[in-house]
mmCIF file of C-alpha atoms in Angstrom:
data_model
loop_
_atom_site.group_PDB
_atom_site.id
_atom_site.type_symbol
_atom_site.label_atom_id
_atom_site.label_comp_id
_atom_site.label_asym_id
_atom_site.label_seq_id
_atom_site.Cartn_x
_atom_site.Cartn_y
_atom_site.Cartn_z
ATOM 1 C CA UNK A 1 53.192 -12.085 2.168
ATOM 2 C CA UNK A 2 50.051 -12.920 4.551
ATOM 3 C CA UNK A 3 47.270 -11.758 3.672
ATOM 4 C CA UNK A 4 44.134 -11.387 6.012
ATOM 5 C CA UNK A 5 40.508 -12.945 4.688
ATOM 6 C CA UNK A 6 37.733 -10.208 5.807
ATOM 7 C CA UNK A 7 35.188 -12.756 5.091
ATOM 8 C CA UNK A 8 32.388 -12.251 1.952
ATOM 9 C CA UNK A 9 31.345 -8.850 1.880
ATOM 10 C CA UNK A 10 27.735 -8.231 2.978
ATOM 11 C CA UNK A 11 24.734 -8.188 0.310
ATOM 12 C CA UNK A 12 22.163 -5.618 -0.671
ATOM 13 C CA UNK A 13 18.707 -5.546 -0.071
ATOM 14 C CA UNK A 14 17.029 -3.720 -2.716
ATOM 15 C CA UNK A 15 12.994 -2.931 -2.178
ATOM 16 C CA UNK A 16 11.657 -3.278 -5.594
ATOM 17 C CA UNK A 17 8.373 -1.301 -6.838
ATOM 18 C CA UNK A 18 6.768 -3.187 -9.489
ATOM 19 C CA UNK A 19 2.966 -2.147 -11.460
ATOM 20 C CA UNK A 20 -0.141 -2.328 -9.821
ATOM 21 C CA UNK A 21 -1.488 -3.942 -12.753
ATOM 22 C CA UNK A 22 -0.104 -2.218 -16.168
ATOM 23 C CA UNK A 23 3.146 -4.227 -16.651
ATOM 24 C CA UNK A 24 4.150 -0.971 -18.619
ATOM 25 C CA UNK A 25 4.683 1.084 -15.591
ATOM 26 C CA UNK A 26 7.915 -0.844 -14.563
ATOM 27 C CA UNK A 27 10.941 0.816 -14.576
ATOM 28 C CA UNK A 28 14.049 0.470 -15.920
ATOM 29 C CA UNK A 29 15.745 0.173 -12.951
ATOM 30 C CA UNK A 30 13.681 -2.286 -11.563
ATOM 31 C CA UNK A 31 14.291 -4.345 -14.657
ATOM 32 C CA UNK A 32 17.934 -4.510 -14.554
ATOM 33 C CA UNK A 33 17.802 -5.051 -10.700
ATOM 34 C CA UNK A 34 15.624 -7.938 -10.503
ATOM 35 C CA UNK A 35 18.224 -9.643 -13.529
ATOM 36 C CA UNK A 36 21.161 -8.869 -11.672
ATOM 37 C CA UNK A 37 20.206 -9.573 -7.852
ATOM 38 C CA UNK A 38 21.049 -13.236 -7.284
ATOM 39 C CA UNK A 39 17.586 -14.178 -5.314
ATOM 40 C CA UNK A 40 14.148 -12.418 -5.499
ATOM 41 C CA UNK A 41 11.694 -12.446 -2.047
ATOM 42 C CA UNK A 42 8.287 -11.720 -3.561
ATOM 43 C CA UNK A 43 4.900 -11.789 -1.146
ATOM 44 C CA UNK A 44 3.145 -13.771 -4.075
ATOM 45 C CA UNK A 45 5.997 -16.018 -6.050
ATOM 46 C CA UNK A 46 2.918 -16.710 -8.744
ATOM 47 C CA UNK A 47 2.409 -12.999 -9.660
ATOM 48 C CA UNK A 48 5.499 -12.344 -9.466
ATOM 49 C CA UNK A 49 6.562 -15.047 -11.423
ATOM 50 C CA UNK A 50 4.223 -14.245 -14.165
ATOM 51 C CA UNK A 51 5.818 -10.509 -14.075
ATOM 52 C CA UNK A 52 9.228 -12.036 -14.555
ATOM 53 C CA UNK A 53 7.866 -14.177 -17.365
ATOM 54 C CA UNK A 54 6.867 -11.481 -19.550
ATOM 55 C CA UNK A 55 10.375 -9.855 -19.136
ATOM 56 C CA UNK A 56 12.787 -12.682 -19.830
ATOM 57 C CA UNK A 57 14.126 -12.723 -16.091
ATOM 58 C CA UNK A 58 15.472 -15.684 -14.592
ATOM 59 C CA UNK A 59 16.397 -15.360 -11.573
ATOM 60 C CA UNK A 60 15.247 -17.613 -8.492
ATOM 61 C CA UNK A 61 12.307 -16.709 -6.535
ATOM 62 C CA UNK A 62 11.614 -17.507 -2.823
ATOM 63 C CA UNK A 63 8.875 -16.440 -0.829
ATOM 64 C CA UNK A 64 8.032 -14.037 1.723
ATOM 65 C CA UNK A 65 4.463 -13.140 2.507
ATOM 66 C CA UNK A 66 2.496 -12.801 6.016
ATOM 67 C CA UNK A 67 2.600 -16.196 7.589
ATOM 68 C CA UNK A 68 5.972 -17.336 6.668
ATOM 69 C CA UNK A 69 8.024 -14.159 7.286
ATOM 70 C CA UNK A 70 9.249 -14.855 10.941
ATOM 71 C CA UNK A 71 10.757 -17.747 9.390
ATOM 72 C CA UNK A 72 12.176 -16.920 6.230
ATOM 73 C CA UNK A 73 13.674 -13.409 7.119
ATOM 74 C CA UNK A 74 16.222 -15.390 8.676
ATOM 75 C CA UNK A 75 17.330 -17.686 5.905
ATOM 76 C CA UNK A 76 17.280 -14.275 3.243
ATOM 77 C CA UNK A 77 19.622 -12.536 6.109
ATOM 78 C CA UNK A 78 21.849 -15.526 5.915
ATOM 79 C CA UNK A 79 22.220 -15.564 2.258
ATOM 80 C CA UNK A 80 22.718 -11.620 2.508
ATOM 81 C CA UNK A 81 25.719 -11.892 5.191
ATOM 82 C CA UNK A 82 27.147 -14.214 2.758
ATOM 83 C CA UNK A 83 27.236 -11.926 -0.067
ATOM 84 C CA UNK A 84 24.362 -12.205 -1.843
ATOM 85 C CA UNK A 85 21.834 -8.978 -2.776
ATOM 86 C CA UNK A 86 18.477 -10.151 -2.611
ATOM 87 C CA UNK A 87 15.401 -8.079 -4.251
ATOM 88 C CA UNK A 88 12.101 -7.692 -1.616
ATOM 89 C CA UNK A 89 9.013 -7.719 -4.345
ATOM 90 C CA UNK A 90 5.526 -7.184 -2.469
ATOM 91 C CA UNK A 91 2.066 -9.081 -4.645
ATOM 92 C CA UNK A 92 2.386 -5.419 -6.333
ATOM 93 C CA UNK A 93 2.882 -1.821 -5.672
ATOM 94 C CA UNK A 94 5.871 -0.707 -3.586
ATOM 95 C CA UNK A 95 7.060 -3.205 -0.605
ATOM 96 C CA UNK A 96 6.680 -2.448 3.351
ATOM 97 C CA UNK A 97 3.111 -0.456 2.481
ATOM 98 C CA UNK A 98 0.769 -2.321 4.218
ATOM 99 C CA UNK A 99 2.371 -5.805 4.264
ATOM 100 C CA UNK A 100 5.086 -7.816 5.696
ATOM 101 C CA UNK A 101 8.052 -6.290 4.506
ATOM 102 C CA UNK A 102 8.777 -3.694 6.750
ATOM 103 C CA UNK A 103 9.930 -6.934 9.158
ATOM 104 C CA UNK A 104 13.307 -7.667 6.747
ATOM 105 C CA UNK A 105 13.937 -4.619 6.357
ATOM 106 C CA UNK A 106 14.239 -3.681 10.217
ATOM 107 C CA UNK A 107 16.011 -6.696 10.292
ATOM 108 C CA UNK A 108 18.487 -5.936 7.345
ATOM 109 C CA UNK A 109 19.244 -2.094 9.736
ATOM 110 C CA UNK A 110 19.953 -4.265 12.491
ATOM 111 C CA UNK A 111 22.633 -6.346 10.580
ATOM 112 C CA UNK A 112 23.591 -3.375 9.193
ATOM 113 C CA UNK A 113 22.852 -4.490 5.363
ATOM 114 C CA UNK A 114 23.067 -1.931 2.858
ATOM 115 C CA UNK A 115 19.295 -0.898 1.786
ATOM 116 C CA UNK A 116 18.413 0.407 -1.340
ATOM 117 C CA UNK A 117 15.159 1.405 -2.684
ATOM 118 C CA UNK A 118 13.753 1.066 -6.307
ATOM 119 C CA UNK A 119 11.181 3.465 -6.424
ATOM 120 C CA UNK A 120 7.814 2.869 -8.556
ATOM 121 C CA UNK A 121 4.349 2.422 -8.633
ATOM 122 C CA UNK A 122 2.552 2.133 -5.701
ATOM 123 C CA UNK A 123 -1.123 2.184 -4.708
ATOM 124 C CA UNK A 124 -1.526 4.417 -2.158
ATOM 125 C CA UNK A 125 -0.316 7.318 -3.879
ATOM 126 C CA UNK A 126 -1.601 6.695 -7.217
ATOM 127 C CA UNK A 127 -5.214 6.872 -5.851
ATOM 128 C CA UNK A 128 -4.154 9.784 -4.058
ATOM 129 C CA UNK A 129 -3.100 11.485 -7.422
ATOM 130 C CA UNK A 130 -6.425 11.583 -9.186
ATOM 131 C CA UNK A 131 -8.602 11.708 -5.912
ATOM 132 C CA UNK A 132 -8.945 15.602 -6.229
ATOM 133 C CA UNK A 133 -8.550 15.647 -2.315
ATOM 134 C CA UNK A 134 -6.044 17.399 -0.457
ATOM 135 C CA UNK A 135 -3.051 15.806 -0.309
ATOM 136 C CA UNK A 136 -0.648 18.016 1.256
ATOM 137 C CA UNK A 137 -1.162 15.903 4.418
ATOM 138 C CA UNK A 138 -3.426 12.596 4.591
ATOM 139 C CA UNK A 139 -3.844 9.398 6.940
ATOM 140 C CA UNK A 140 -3.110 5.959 5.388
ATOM 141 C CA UNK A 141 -4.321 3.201 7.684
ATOM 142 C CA UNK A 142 -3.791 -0.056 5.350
ATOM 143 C CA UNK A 143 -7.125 -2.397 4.835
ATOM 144 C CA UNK A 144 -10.228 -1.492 7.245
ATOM 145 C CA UNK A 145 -10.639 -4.127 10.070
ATOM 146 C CA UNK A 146 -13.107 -6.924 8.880
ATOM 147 C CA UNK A 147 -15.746 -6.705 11.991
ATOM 148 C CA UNK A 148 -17.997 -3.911 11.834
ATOM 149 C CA UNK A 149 -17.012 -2.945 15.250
ATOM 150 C CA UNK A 150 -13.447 -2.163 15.218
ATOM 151 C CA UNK A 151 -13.999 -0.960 11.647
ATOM 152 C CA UNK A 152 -16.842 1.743 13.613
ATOM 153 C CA UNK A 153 -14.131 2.345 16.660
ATOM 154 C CA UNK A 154 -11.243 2.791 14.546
ATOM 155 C CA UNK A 155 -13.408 5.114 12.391
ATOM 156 C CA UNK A 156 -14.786 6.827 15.361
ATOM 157 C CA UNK A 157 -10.905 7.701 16.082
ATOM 158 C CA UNK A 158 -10.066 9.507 13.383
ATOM 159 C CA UNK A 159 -13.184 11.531 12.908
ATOM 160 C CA UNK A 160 -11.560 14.681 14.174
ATOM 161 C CA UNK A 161 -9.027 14.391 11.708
ATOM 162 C CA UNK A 162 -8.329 16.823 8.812
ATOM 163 C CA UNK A 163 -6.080 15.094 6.510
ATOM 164 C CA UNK A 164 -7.269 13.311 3.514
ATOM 165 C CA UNK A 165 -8.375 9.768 4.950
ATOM 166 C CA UNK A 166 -7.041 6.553 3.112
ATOM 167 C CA UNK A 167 -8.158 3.010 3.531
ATOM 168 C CA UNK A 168 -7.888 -0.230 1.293
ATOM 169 C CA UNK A 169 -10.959 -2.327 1.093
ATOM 170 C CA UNK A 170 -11.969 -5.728 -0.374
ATOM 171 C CA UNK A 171 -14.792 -6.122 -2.752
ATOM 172 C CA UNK A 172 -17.110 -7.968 -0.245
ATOM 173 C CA UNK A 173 -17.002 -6.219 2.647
ATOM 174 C CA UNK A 174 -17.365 -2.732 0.701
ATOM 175 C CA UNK A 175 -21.119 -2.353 1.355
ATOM 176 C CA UNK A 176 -20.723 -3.396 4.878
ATOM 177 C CA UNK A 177 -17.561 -0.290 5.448
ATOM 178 C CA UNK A 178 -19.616 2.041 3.112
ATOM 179 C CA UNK A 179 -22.391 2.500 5.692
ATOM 180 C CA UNK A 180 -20.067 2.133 8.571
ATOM 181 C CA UNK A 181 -18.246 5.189 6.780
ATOM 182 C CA UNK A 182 -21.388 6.979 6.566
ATOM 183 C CA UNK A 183 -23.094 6.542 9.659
ATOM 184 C CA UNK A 184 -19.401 7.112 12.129
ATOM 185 C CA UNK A 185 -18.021 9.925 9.507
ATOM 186 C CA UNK A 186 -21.244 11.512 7.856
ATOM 187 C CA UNK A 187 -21.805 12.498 4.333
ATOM 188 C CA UNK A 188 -18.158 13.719 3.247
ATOM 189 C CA UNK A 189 -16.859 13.899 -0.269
ATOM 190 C CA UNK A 190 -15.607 10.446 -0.639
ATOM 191 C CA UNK A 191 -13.238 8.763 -4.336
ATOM 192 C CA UNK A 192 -13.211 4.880 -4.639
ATOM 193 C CA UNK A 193 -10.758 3.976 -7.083
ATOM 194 C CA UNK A 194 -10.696 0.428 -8.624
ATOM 195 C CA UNK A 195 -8.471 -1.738 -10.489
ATOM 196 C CA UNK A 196 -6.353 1.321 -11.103
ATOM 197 C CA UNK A 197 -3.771 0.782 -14.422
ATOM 198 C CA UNK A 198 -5.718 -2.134 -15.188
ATOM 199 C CA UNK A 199 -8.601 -2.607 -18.040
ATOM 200 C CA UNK A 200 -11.790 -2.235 -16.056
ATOM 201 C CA UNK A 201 -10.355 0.778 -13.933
ATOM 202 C CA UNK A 202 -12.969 3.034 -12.323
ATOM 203 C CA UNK A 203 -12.922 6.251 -10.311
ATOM 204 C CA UNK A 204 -16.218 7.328 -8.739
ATOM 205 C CA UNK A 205 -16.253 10.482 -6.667
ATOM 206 C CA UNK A 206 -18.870 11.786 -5.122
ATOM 207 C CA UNK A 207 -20.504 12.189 -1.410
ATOM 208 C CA UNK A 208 -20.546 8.899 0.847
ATOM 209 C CA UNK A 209 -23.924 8.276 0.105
ATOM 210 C CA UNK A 210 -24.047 8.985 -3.455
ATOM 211 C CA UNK A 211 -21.696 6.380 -4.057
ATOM 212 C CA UNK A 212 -23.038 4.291 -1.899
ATOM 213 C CA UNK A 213 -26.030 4.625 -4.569
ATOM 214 C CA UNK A 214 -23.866 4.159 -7.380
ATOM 215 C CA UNK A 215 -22.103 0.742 -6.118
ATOM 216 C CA UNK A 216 -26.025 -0.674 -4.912
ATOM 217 C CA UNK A 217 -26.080 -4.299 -5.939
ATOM 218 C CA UNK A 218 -22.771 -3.999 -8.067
ATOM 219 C CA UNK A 219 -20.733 -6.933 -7.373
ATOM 220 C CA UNK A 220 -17.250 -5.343 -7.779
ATOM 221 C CA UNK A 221 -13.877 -6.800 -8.432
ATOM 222 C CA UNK A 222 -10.526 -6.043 -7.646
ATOM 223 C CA UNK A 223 -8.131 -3.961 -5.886
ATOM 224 C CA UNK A 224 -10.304 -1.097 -3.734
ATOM 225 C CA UNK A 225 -9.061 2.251 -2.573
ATOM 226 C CA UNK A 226 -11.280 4.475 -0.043
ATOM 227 C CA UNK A 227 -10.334 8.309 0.202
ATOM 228 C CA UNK A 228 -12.488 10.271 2.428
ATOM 229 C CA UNK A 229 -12.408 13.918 2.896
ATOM 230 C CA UNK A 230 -11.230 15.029 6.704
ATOM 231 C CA UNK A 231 -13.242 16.923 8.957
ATOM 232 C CA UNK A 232 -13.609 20.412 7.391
ATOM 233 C CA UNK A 233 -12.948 23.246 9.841
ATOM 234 C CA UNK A 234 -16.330 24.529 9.203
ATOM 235 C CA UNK A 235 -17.522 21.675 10.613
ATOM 236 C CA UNK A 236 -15.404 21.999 13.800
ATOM 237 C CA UNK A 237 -16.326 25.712 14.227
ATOM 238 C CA UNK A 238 -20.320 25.188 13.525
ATOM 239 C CA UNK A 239 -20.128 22.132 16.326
ATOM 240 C CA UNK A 240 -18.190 24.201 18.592
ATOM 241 C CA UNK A 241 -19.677 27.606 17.981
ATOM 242 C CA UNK A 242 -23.013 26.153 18.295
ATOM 243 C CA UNK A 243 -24.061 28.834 15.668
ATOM 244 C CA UNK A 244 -24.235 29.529 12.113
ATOM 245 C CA UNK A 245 -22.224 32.530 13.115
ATOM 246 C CA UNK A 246 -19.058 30.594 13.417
ATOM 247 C CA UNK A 247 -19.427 28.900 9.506
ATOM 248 C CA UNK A 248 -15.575 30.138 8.963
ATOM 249 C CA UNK A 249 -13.403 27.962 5.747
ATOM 250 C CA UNK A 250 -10.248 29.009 6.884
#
């Protein structure tokens, strides 16, 4: 009897959420995945490592980050053609949001490689949770653009819209996008979260400028999250309207 090879069945990719920052918030899922995958891409191999450490899981690590990722989304689609499921980790939160991974995984539908996701924590939508803004629609646009001009254009772009604005930030160029904020989109209700799950977490909510106050000198640290109210349809109607008359929350 003859029988026909097929060749080695295709791998999994499986797109891992893992905490923000309280190891706590993994899941079980993600636990036994990451032991039972046979390779692990992480964006940073030393946080992740250090995540694996304190869970007793062994298995290899490569990397994957911004920089190296034209490159080394070929050797993980090799190893996945030959069998192997492979586990895409981001530095934290859930993969593809605002970083590189969204490249292997458009490359994993065009080899048609099963995709599975592992749902968990992920930034975005944690800040969004305790923001007290609307949420039933909102604008995500990844980290602000370091020069203060395309951070004013792109800001000028979405100042007609009415969906919760979101925006990550780093530490040292928050004073900088805080008056950019204010002086393109006005005094709105604003929330910066901080270091959310971690020890020194902090919410502050408030009106652009009164947390503008509130941070002053403050040299912060950590992981930044800007949610800015959208343009209110009172607004709109009181620009348009050119009258108080026209003051309608609808």
């Amino acid at each position: 009897m003859v029988s026909l090879s097929l060749g080695p069945k295709k791998g999994t990719l499986f797109i891992v959420s893992t905490p923000i920052g309280n190891l706590e918030d993994i899941t079980l899922r993600a636990l036994r995945i990451l032991k039972e995958v046979t390779l692990i891409a992480a964006e940073d191999t030393r946080n992740t490592g250090l995540l694996l450490k304190h869970f007793a899981i062994q298995t290899p690590l490569t990397s994957y980050f911004e920089g190296n990722e034209l490159k080394k989304k070929e050797f993980i689609l090799s190893r996945m053609k030959q069998g192997d499921s492979i586990a895409l980790v981001s530095d934290a939160g859930t993969p593809g949001i605002s970083d590189p991974g969204y490249r292997l995984i458009q490359l994993a539908i065009e080899n048609e490689i099963p995709i599975v996701p592992i749902p968990g924590p992920s930034a975005v939508v944690t800040a969004l949770s305790v923001a007290g803004l609307p949420t039933d629609g909102f604008l995500f646009k990844g980290f602000l653009p370091h020069k203060s001009k395309r951070r004013r254009d792109l800001l000028g772009e979405l100042e007609e819209v009415r969906e919760t604005l979101v925006f990550y930030e780093s530490p040292h160029r928050l004073s900088e996008a805080l008056n950019d904020i204010f002086e393109i989109l006005g005094d709105r209700p604003m929330v910066l979260t901080r270091e959310l799950t971690k020890a020194y977490e902090e919410i502050i909510r408030g009106k652009v400028s009164g947390i503008k106050r509130q941070i002053g000198e403050r040299r912060l640290k950590g992981e930044i999250t800007l949610l800015i109210s959208g343009k209110t349809r009172k607004k709109r109607d009181r620009e348009i309207g050119g009258s108080g008359d026209r003051e309608i929350d609808r």
